[in-house]
Amino acid sequence: MAQQDLRIQKTKRSLLAAFFKLAETQDFDQITIDQLCQTALIRRNTFYRHFEDKYSFVDYVIEKSLNDIYSKHIQDYPDLSTEDYYYQVVHESLAFIDNHKRFISTMFNSRFNDLLSSQVSNRIMVVVDREVEKYKSLGRHFPKNTRFTTRFFTGGILSILYQWIMSDFAMSVDELSREITQLILAFWRALSVEV
């Protein structure tokens, strides 16, 4: 069983690497399953054992990428100060986007925009919800409906990301990371008051 799990992981890693390699030079709609399999050095029927089609694969790509970014922060940055923690989370997320500019731009300008936005939004909301609970445990008070707070904040972050991508990444990752970190800190200070 463990051997099978390793093969599945290896297959998915190969497909992921192949996808990002192809996405550097082609739009998502142009990438075929045959190209993906040839680049990943796997058979077409192996692809279909794991994914229904190209669209279920891209759903996996987005989910896997987001999981990798956000799970790393939980493990790697627990002892950083709040400002350093937010900066690291934001910086690494923006660096991922910057390293995959073509793919991200293509996704934002395609019919997958809703899927990408939804998955990114859900991931940000999980992080924000966790932070709200952390601040509550420290005796801070938030507006009664914290879901509105979470959605408001998430919408702002998504808007900034969208503008950055649509401006062809006019700001550097470092500069934008600092700006977003300061907004996050100001947001928490404005909303959470000691009871």
PDB file of N, CA and C in Angstrom, residues 13-91:
ATOM      1  N   ARG A  13       3.358  14.583  -8.715  1.00  0.00           N
ATOM      2  CA  ARG A  13       4.464  15.565  -8.723  1.00  0.00           C
ATOM      3  C   ARG A  13       4.979  15.780 -10.147  1.00  0.00           C
ATOM      4  N   SER A  14       5.102  14.682 -10.909  1.00  0.00           N
ATOM      5  CA  SER A  14       5.575  14.786 -12.294  1.00  0.00           C
ATOM      6  C   SER A  14       4.604  15.576 -13.151  1.00  0.00           C
ATOM      7  N   LEU A  15       3.327  15.315 -12.971  1.00  0.00           N
ATOM      8  CA  LEU A  15       2.310  16.050 -13.724  1.00  0.00           C
ATOM      9  C   LEU A  15       2.317  17.531 -13.360  1.00  0.00           C
ATOM     10  N   LEU A  16       2.461  17.815 -12.079  1.00  0.00           N
ATOM     11  CA  LEU A  16       2.491  19.206 -11.614  1.00  0.00           C
ATOM     12  C   LEU A  16       3.690  19.944 -12.213  1.00  0.00           C
ATOM     13  N   ALA A  17       4.865  19.326 -12.154  1.00  0.00           N
ATOM     14  CA  ALA A  17       6.071  19.948 -12.714  1.00  0.00           C
ATOM     15  C   ALA A  17       5.918  20.142 -14.225  1.00  0.00           C
ATOM     16  N   ALA A  18       5.360  19.151 -14.898  1.00  0.00           N
ATOM     17  CA  ALA A  18       5.155  19.247 -16.343  1.00  0.00           C
ATOM     18  C   ALA A  18       4.183  20.372 -16.668  1.00  0.00           C
ATOM     19  N   PHE A  19       3.143  20.477 -15.881  1.00  0.00           N
ATOM     20  CA  PHE A  19       2.147  21.514 -16.123  1.00  0.00           C
ATOM     21  C   PHE A  19       2.761  22.905 -16.013  1.00  0.00           C
ATOM     22  N   PHE A  20       3.505  23.153 -14.941  1.00  0.00           N
ATOM     23  CA  PHE A  20       4.101  24.477 -14.774  1.00  0.00           C
ATOM     24  C   PHE A  20       5.157  24.760 -15.846  1.00  0.00           C
ATOM     25  N   LYS A  21       5.836  23.729 -16.296  1.00  0.00           N
ATOM     26  CA  LYS A  21       6.801  23.914 -17.385  1.00  0.00           C
ATOM     27  C   LYS A  21       6.075  24.321 -18.670  1.00  0.00           C
ATOM     28  N   LEU A  22       5.011  23.622 -19.002  1.00  0.00           N
ATOM     29  CA  LEU A  22       4.241  23.942 -20.209  1.00  0.00           C
ATOM     30  C   LEU A  22       3.555  25.308 -20.087  1.00  0.00           C
ATOM     31  N   ALA A  23       3.101  25.640 -18.874  1.00  0.00           N
ATOM     32  CA  ALA A  23       2.379  26.897 -18.655  1.00  0.00           C
ATOM     33  C   ALA A  23       3.287  28.117 -18.807  1.00  0.00           C
ATOM     34  N   GLU A  24       4.596  27.918 -18.807  1.00  0.00           N
ATOM     35  CA  GLU A  24       5.522  29.031 -19.022  1.00  0.00           C
ATOM     36  C   GLU A  24       5.456  29.560 -20.451  1.00  0.00           C
ATOM     37  N   THR A  25       5.056  28.689 -21.387  1.00  0.00           N
ATOM     38  CA  THR A  25       5.068  29.090 -22.798  1.00  0.00           C
ATOM     39  C   THR A  25       3.703  29.005 -23.479  1.00  0.00           C
ATOM     40  N   GLN A  26       2.709  28.410 -22.801  1.00  0.00           N
ATOM     41  CA  GLN A  26       1.398  28.232 -23.417  1.00  0.00           C
ATOM     42  C   GLN A  26       0.283  28.624 -22.455  1.00  0.00           C
ATOM     43  N   ASP A  27      -0.815  29.078 -23.029  1.00  0.00           N
ATOM     44  CA  ASP A  27      -2.008  29.305 -22.221  1.00  0.00           C
ATOM     45  C   ASP A  27      -2.600  27.958 -21.838  1.00  0.00           C
ATOM     46  N   PHE A  28      -3.353  27.946 -20.744  1.00  0.00           N
ATOM     47  CA  PHE A  28      -3.935  26.706 -20.266  1.00  0.00           C
ATOM     48  C   PHE A  28      -4.748  25.994 -21.345  1.00  0.00           C
ATOM     49  N   ASP A  29      -5.557  26.738 -22.092  1.00  0.00           N
ATOM     50  CA  ASP A  29      -6.418  26.131 -23.107  1.00  0.00           C
ATOM     51  C   ASP A  29      -5.622  25.439 -24.204  1.00  0.00           C
ATOM     52  N   GLN A  30      -4.383  25.847 -24.417  1.00  0.00           N
ATOM     53  CA  GLN A  30      -3.549  25.249 -25.454  1.00  0.00           C
ATOM     54  C   GLN A  30      -2.864  23.959 -25.004  1.00  0.00           C
ATOM     55  N   ILE A  31      -2.726  23.770 -23.706  1.00  0.00           N
ATOM     56  CA  ILE A  31      -2.036  22.591 -23.183  1.00  0.00           C
ATOM     57  C   ILE A  31      -2.950  21.373 -23.314  1.00  0.00           C
ATOM     58  N   THR A  32      -2.438  20.336 -23.955  1.00  0.00           N
ATOM     59  CA  THR A  32      -3.230  19.116 -24.133  1.00  0.00           C
ATOM     60  C   THR A  32      -2.795  18.064 -23.117  1.00  0.00           C
ATOM     61  N   ILE A  33      -3.657  17.111 -22.912  1.00  0.00           N
ATOM     62  CA  ILE A  33      -3.322  16.006 -22.012  1.00  0.00           C
ATOM     63  C   ILE A  33      -2.142  15.223 -22.567  1.00  0.00           C
ATOM     64  N   ASP A  34      -2.086  15.061 -23.896  1.00  0.00           N
ATOM     65  CA  ASP A  34      -0.948  14.368 -24.505  1.00  0.00           C
ATOM     66  C   ASP A  34       0.372  15.082 -24.201  1.00  0.00           C
ATOM     67  N   GLN A  35       0.390  16.409 -24.341  1.00  0.00           N
ATOM     68  CA  GLN A  35       1.596  17.181 -24.019  1.00  0.00           C
ATOM     69  C   GLN A  35       1.969  17.015 -22.552  1.00  0.00           C
ATOM     70  N   LEU A  36       0.974  17.097 -21.710  1.00  0.00           N
ATOM     71  CA  LEU A  36       1.188  16.975 -20.269  1.00  0.00           C
ATOM     72  C   LEU A  36       1.804  15.617 -19.944  1.00  0.00           C
ATOM     73  N   CYS A  37       1.243  14.562 -20.522  1.00  0.00           N
ATOM     74  CA  CYS A  37       1.740  13.207 -20.257  1.00  0.00           C
ATOM     75  C   CYS A  37       3.142  13.005 -20.828  1.00  0.00           C
ATOM     76  N   GLN A  38       3.389  13.517 -22.031  1.00  0.00           N
ATOM     77  CA  GLN A  38       4.721  13.391 -22.628  1.00  0.00           C
ATOM     78  C   GLN A  38       5.764  14.113 -21.786  1.00  0.00           C
ATOM     79  N   THR A  39       5.442  15.313 -21.356  1.00  0.00           N
ATOM     80  CA  THR A  39       6.388  16.100 -20.554  1.00  0.00           C
ATOM     81  C   THR A  39       6.623  15.457 -19.192  1.00  0.00           C
ATOM     82  N   ALA A  40       5.571  14.869 -18.611  1.00  0.00           N
ATOM     83  CA  ALA A  40       5.686  14.223 -17.294  1.00  0.00           C
ATOM     84  C   ALA A  40       6.228  12.803 -17.384  1.00  0.00           C
ATOM     85  N   LEU A  41       6.374  12.304 -18.605  1.00  0.00           N
ATOM     86  CA  LEU A  41       6.845  10.930 -18.846  1.00  0.00           C
ATOM     87  C   LEU A  41       5.924   9.886 -18.206  1.00  0.00           C
ATOM     88  N   ILE A  42       4.625  10.076 -18.415  1.00  0.00           N
ATOM     89  CA  ILE A  42       3.642   9.095 -17.948  1.00  0.00           C
ATOM     90  C   ILE A  42       2.693   8.764 -19.095  1.00  0.00           C
ATOM     91  N   ARG A  43       2.010   7.660 -18.958  1.00  0.00           N
ATOM     92  CA  ARG A  43       1.039   7.254 -19.976  1.00  0.00           C
ATOM     93  C   ARG A  43      -0.277   7.995 -19.781  1.00  0.00           C
ATOM     94  N   ARG A  44      -0.976   8.143 -20.880  1.00  0.00           N
ATOM     95  CA  ARG A  44      -2.267   8.835 -20.865  1.00  0.00           C
ATOM     96  C   ARG A  44      -3.268   8.136 -19.923  1.00  0.00           C
ATOM     97  N   ASN A  45      -3.288   6.813 -19.934  1.00  0.00           N
ATOM     98  CA  ASN A  45      -4.235   6.101 -19.050  1.00  0.00           C
ATOM     99  C   ASN A  45      -3.883   6.296 -17.577  1.00  0.00           C
ATOM    100  N   THR A  46      -2.614   6.557 -17.278  1.00  0.00           N
ATOM    101  CA  THR A  46      -2.217   6.865 -15.898  1.00  0.00           C
ATOM    102  C   THR A  46      -2.818   8.194 -15.478  1.00  0.00           C
ATOM    103  N   PHE A  47      -2.783   9.163 -16.386  1.00  0.00           N
ATOM    104  CA  PHE A  47      -3.404  10.462 -16.100  1.00  0.00           C
ATOM    105  C   PHE A  47      -4.874  10.260 -15.734  1.00  0.00           C
ATOM    106  N   TYR A  48      -5.578   9.473 -16.539  1.00  0.00           N
ATOM    107  CA  TYR A  48      -7.017   9.297 -16.325  1.00  0.00           C
ATOM    108  C   TYR A  48      -7.338   8.442 -15.099  1.00  0.00           C
ATOM    109  N   ARG A  49      -6.370   7.739 -14.568  1.00  0.00           N
ATOM    110  CA  ARG A  49      -6.594   7.033 -13.296  1.00  0.00           C
ATOM    111  C   ARG A  49      -6.706   8.011 -12.134  1.00  0.00           C
ATOM    112  N   HIS A  50      -6.105   9.172 -12.305  1.00  0.00           N
ATOM    113  CA  HIS A  50      -6.073  10.162 -11.220  1.00  0.00           C
ATOM    114  C   HIS A  50      -6.993  11.358 -11.446  1.00  0.00           C
ATOM    115  N   PHE A  51      -7.263  11.671 -12.707  1.00  0.00           N
ATOM    116  CA  PHE A  51      -8.054  12.863 -13.019  1.00  0.00           C
ATOM    117  C   PHE A  51      -9.079  12.556 -14.095  1.00  0.00           C
ATOM    118  N   GLU A  52     -10.236  13.158 -13.935  1.00  0.00           N
ATOM    119  CA  GLU A  52     -11.322  12.946 -14.888  1.00  0.00           C
ATOM    120  C   GLU A  52     -11.002  13.585 -16.245  1.00  0.00           C
ATOM    121  N   ASP A  53     -10.419  14.777 -16.184  1.00  0.00           N
ATOM    122  CA  ASP A  53     -10.083  15.514 -17.402  1.00  0.00           C
ATOM    123  C   ASP A  53      -9.096  16.621 -17.047  1.00  0.00           C
ATOM    124  N   LYS A  54      -8.783  17.436 -18.019  1.00  0.00           N
ATOM    125  CA  LYS A  54      -7.829  18.533 -17.822  1.00  0.00           C
ATOM    126  C   LYS A  54      -8.332  19.530 -16.781  1.00  0.00           C
ATOM    127  N   TYR A  55      -9.637  19.704 -16.715  1.00  0.00           N
ATOM    128  CA  TYR A  55     -10.223  20.688 -15.805  1.00  0.00           C
ATOM    129  C   TYR A  55     -10.164  20.213 -14.344  1.00  0.00           C
ATOM    130  N   SER A  56     -10.363  18.919 -14.132  1.00  0.00           N
ATOM    131  CA  SER A  56     -10.213  18.410 -12.762  1.00  0.00           C
ATOM    132  C   SER A  56      -8.743  18.461 -12.353  1.00  0.00           C
ATOM    133  N   PHE A  57      -7.844  18.317 -13.341  1.00  0.00           N
ATOM    134  CA  PHE A  57      -6.420  18.429 -13.048  1.00  0.00           C
ATOM    135  C   PHE A  57      -6.063  19.859 -12.623  1.00  0.00           C
ATOM    136  N   VAL A  58      -6.577  20.867 -13.340  1.00  0.00           N
ATOM    137  CA  VAL A  58      -6.238  22.241 -12.972  1.00  0.00           C
ATOM    138  C   VAL A  58      -6.824  22.588 -11.610  1.00  0.00           C
ATOM    139  N   ASP A  59      -7.961  22.016 -11.272  1.00  0.00           N
ATOM    140  CA  ASP A  59      -8.523  22.188  -9.932  1.00  0.00           C
ATOM    141  C   ASP A  59      -7.534  21.648  -8.894  1.00  0.00           C
ATOM    142  N   TYR A  60      -6.961  20.474  -9.182  1.00  0.00           N
ATOM    143  CA  TYR A  60      -5.945  19.886  -8.305  1.00  0.00           C
ATOM    144  C   TYR A  60      -4.711  20.793  -8.217  1.00  0.00           C
ATOM    145  N   VAL A  61      -4.266  21.341  -9.353  1.00  0.00           N
ATOM    146  CA  VAL A  61      -3.080  22.213  -9.379  1.00  0.00           C
ATOM    147  C   VAL A  61      -3.277  23.402  -8.444  1.00  0.00           C
ATOM    148  N   ILE A  62      -4.426  24.038  -8.549  1.00  0.00           N
ATOM    149  CA  ILE A  62      -4.709  25.211  -7.717  1.00  0.00           C
ATOM    150  C   ILE A  62      -4.773  24.820  -6.246  1.00  0.00           C
ATOM    151  N   GLU A  63      -5.534  23.774  -5.952  1.00  0.00           N
ATOM    152  CA  GLU A  63      -5.702  23.337  -4.554  1.00  0.00           C
ATOM    153  C   GLU A  63      -4.369  22.913  -3.945  1.00  0.00           C
ATOM    154  N   LYS A  64      -3.580  22.150  -4.688  1.00  0.00           N
ATOM    155  CA  LYS A  64      -2.278  21.675  -4.198  1.00  0.00           C
ATOM    156  C   LYS A  64      -1.337  22.848  -3.949  1.00  0.00           C
ATOM    157  N   SER A  65      -1.305  23.790  -4.875  1.00  0.00           N
ATOM    158  CA  SER A  65      -0.422  24.949  -4.718  1.00  0.00           C
ATOM    159  C   SER A  65      -0.795  25.755  -3.483  1.00  0.00           C
ATOM    160  N   LEU A  66      -2.082  25.996  -3.301  1.00  0.00           N
ATOM    161  CA  LEU A  66      -2.534  26.751  -2.120  1.00  0.00           C
ATOM    162  C   LEU A  66      -2.248  25.980  -0.835  1.00  0.00           C
ATOM    163  N   ASN A  67      -2.507  24.680  -0.834  1.00  0.00           N
ATOM    164  CA  ASN A  67      -2.224  23.867   0.356  1.00  0.00           C
ATOM    165  C   ASN A  67      -0.749  23.924   0.716  1.00  0.00           C
ATOM    166  N   ASP A  68       0.114  23.818  -0.282  1.00  0.00           N
ATOM    167  CA  ASP A  68       1.558  23.854  -0.022  1.00  0.00           C
ATOM    168  C   ASP A  68       1.982  25.180   0.593  1.00  0.00           C
ATOM    169  N   ILE A  69       1.475  26.271   0.047  1.00  0.00           N
ATOM    170  CA  ILE A  69       1.846  27.586   0.569  1.00  0.00           C
ATOM    171  C   ILE A  69       1.366  27.756   2.006  1.00  0.00           C
ATOM    172  N   TYR A  70       0.102  27.482   2.266  1.00  0.00           N
ATOM    173  CA  TYR A  70      -0.460  27.806   3.565  1.00  0.00           C
ATOM    174  C   TYR A  70      -0.108  26.800   4.650  1.00  0.00           C
ATOM    175  N   SER A  71       0.060  25.531   4.301  1.00  0.00           N
ATOM    176  CA  SER A  71       0.459  24.577   5.341  1.00  0.00           C
ATOM    177  C   SER A  71       1.890  24.842   5.785  1.00  0.00           C
ATOM    178  N   LYS A  72       2.705  25.331   4.879  1.00  0.00           N
ATOM    179  CA  LYS A  72       4.096  25.666   5.224  1.00  0.00           C
ATOM    180  C   LYS A  72       4.137  26.752   6.300  1.00  0.00           C
ATOM    181  N   HIS A  73       3.256  27.715   6.217  1.00  0.00           N
ATOM    182  CA  HIS A  73       3.281  28.816   7.186  1.00  0.00           C
ATOM    183  C   HIS A  73       2.909  28.344   8.576  1.00  0.00           C
ATOM    184  N   ILE A  74       1.999  27.424   8.650  1.00  0.00           N
ATOM    185  CA  ILE A  74       1.586  26.912   9.952  1.00  0.00           C
ATOM    186  C   ILE A  74       2.763  26.202  10.613  1.00  0.00           C
ATOM    187  N   GLN A  75       3.541  25.458   9.828  1.00  0.00           N
ATOM    188  CA  GLN A  75       4.656  24.690  10.375  1.00  0.00           C
ATOM    189  C   GLN A  75       5.918  25.518  10.557  1.00  0.00           C
ATOM    190  N   ASP A  76       6.219  26.391   9.606  1.00  0.00           N
ATOM    191  CA  ASP A  76       7.525  27.050   9.587  1.00  0.00           C
ATOM    192  C   ASP A  76       7.615  28.359  10.341  1.00  0.00           C
ATOM    193  N   TYR A  77       6.488  29.023  10.584  1.00  0.00           N
ATOM    194  CA  TYR A  77       6.564  30.351  11.160  1.00  0.00           C
ATOM    195  C   TYR A  77       5.821  30.523  12.481  1.00  0.00           C
ATOM    196  N   PRO A  78       5.698  29.481  13.307  1.00  0.00           N
ATOM    197  CA  PRO A  78       4.880  29.664  14.507  1.00  0.00           C
ATOM    198  C   PRO A  78       5.488  30.608  15.540  1.00  0.00           C
ATOM    199  N   ASP A  79       6.797  30.782  15.523  1.00  0.00           N
ATOM    200  CA  ASP A  79       7.444  31.581  16.555  1.00  0.00           C
ATOM    201  C   ASP A  79       7.773  33.006  16.109  1.00  0.00           C
ATOM    202  N   LEU A  80       7.404  33.376  14.904  1.00  0.00           N
ATOM    203  CA  LEU A  80       7.682  34.728  14.433  1.00  0.00           C
ATOM    204  C   LEU A  80       6.723  35.715  15.081  1.00  0.00           C
ATOM    205  N   SER A  81       7.171  36.958  15.180  1.00  0.00           N
ATOM    206  CA  SER A  81       6.265  37.997  15.665  1.00  0.00           C
ATOM    207  C   SER A  81       5.130  38.132  14.662  1.00  0.00           C
ATOM    208  N   THR A  82       4.039  38.737  15.074  1.00  0.00           N
ATOM    209  CA  THR A  82       2.874  38.862  14.206  1.00  0.00           C
ATOM    210  C   THR A  82       3.229  39.522  12.878  1.00  0.00           C
ATOM    211  N   GLU A  83       3.962  40.627  12.913  1.00  0.00           N
ATOM    212  CA  GLU A  83       4.311  41.322  11.673  1.00  0.00           C
ATOM    213  C   GLU A  83       5.172  40.441  10.779  1.00  0.00           C
ATOM    214  N   ASP A  84       6.163  39.761  11.369  1.00  0.00           N
ATOM    215  CA  ASP A  84       7.018  38.869  10.580  1.00  0.00           C
ATOM    216  C   ASP A  84       6.214  37.709   9.992  1.00  0.00           C
ATOM    217  N   TYR A  85       5.292  37.171  10.778  1.00  0.00           N
ATOM    218  CA  TYR A  85       4.461  36.060  10.310  1.00  0.00           C
ATOM    219  C   TYR A  85       3.643  36.493   9.091  1.00  0.00           C
ATOM    220  N   TYR A  86       2.936  37.617   9.207  1.00  0.00           N
ATOM    221  CA  TYR A  86       2.115  38.083   8.081  1.00  0.00           C
ATOM    222  C   TYR A  86       2.982  38.375   6.866  1.00  0.00           C
ATOM    223  N   TYR A  87       4.126  38.996   7.107  1.00  0.00           N
ATOM    224  CA  TYR A  87       5.013  39.303   5.985  1.00  0.00           C
ATOM    225  C   TYR A  87       5.436  38.018   5.274  1.00  0.00           C
ATOM    226  N   GLN A  88       5.830  36.996   6.038  1.00  0.00           N
ATOM    227  CA  GLN A  88       6.267  35.730   5.433  1.00  0.00           C
ATOM    228  C   GLN A  88       5.149  35.077   4.630  1.00  0.00           C
ATOM    229  N   VAL A  89       3.937  35.044   5.196  1.00  0.00           N
ATOM    230  CA  VAL A  89       2.795  34.437   4.500  1.00  0.00           C
ATOM    231  C   VAL A  89       2.516  35.191   3.204  1.00  0.00           C
ATOM    232  N   VAL A  90       2.438  36.504   3.300  1.00  0.00           N
ATOM    233  CA  VAL A  90       2.138  37.323   2.123  1.00  0.00           C
ATOM    234  C   VAL A  90       3.259  37.215   1.096  1.00  0.00           C
ATOM    235  N   HIS A  91       4.491  37.343   1.549  1.00  0.00           N
ATOM    236  CA  HIS A  91       5.635  37.319   0.633  1.00  0.00           C
ATOM    237  C   HIS A  91       5.707  35.996  -0.116  1.00  0.00           C
TER     238      HIS A  91
END
